Tab-separated table of C-alpha atoms in Angstrom:
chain	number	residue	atom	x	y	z
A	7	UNK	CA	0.000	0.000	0.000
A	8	UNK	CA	1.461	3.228	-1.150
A	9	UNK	CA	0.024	7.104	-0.013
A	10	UNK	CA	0.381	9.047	-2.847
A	11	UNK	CA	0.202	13.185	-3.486
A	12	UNK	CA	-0.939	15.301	-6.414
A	13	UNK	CA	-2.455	18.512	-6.464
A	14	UNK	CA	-6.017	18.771	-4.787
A	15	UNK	CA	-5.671	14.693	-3.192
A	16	UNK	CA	-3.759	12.386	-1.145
A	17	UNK	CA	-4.443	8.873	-2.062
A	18	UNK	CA	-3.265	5.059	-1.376
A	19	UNK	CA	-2.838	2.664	-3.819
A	20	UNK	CA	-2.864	-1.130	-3.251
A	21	UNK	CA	-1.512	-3.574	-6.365
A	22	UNK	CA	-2.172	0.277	-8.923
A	23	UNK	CA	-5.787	0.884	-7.853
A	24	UNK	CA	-6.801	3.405	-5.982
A	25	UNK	CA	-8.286	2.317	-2.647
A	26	UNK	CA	-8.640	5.685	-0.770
A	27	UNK	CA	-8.454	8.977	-1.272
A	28	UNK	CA	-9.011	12.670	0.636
A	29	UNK	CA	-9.806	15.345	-1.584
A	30	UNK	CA	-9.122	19.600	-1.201
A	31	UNK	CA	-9.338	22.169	-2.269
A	32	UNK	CA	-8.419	26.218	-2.268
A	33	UNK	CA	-10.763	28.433	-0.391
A	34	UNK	CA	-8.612	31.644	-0.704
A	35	UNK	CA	-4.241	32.652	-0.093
A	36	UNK	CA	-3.375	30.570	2.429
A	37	UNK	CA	-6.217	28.072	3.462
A	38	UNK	CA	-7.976	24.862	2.147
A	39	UNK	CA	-11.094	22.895	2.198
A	40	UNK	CA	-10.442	19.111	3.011
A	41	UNK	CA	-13.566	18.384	0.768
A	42	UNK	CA	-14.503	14.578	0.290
A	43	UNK	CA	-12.767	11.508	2.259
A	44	UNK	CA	-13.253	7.703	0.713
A	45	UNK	CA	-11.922	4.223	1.669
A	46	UNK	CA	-12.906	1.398	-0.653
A	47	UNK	CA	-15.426	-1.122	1.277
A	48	UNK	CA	-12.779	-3.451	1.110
A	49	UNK	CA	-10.167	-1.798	2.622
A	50	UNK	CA	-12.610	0.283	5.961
A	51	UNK	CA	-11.884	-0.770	9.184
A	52	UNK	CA	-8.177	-0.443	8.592
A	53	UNK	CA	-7.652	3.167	9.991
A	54	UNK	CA	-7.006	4.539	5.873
A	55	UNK	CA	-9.232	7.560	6.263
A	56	UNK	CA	-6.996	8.418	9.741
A	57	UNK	CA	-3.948	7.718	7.555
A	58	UNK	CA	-5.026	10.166	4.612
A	59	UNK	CA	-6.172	12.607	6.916
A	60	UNK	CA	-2.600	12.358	9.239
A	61	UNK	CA	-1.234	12.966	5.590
A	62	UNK	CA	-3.321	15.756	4.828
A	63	UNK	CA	-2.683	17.561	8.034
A	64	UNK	CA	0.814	17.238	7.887
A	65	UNK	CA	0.915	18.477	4.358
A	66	UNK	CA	-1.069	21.578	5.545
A	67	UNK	CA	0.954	22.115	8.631
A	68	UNK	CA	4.673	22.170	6.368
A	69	UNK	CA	3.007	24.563	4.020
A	70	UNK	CA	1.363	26.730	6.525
A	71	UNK	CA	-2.047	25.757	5.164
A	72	UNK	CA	-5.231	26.627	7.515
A	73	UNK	CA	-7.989	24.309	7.092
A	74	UNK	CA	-11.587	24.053	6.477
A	75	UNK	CA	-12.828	21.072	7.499
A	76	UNK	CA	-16.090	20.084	4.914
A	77	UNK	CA	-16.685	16.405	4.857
A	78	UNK	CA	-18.001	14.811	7.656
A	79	UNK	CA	-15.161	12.564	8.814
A	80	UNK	CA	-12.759	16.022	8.959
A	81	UNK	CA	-15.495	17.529	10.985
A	82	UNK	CA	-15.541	14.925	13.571
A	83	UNK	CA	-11.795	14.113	13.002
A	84	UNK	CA	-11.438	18.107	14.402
A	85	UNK	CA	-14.633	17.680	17.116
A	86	UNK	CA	-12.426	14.457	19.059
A	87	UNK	CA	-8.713	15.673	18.336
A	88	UNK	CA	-7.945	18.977	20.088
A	89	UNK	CA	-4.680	18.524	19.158
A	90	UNK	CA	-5.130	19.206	15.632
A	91	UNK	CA	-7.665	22.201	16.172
A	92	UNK	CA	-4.375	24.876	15.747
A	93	UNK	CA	-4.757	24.059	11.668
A	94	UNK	CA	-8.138	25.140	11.922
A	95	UNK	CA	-8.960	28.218	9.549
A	96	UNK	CA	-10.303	31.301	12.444
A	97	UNK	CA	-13.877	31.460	11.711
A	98	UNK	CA	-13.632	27.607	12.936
A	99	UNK	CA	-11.927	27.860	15.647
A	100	UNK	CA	-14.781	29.455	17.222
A	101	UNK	CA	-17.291	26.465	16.171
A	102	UNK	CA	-15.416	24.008	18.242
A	103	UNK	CA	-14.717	26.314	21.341
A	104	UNK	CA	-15.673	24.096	24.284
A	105	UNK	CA	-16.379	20.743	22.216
A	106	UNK	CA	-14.320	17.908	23.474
């Protein structure tokens, strides 16, 4: 299994096809939109969407990337994790204030 990058995904291949992926996308200079996360039915209950996420999080936090969390695993990814609530675009911040 091999995590992948191009521009606007992070993705893991198994054997050349495509078994996960986490999509994003440019909101405006300086923050994105992690916009769709997928994990072929095969492959859930391995931790891959907590792997593509790690990735995408890491790839924000080396390019000084603030996020926007749209799909609904980054949502509750960002509700449970405090830790990773500093990538958090502002207007988010706020959202989450007091969640645990």
């Amino acid at each position: 299994m091999e995590m992948k990058h191009e521009d606007g995904r992070f993705y893991l291949e198994d054997d050349g096809k495509m078994i996960g992926e986490i999509t994003y996308s440019t909101v405006k200079d300086g923050v994105v939109s992690i916009d769709h996360t997928y994990v072929d039915d095969n492959y859930r209950g391995q931790g891959l969407a907590g792997k593509l996420l790690n990735a995408m999080l890491d790839f924000s936090d080396l390019k000084g990337l603030k996020v926007v969390p749209v799909c609904e695993y980054a949502k509750a990814a960002f509700k449970k994790k405090p830790e990773i609530r500093f990538l958090l675009a502002d207007n988010y911040q706020e959202l989450l204030k007091g969640e645990n």
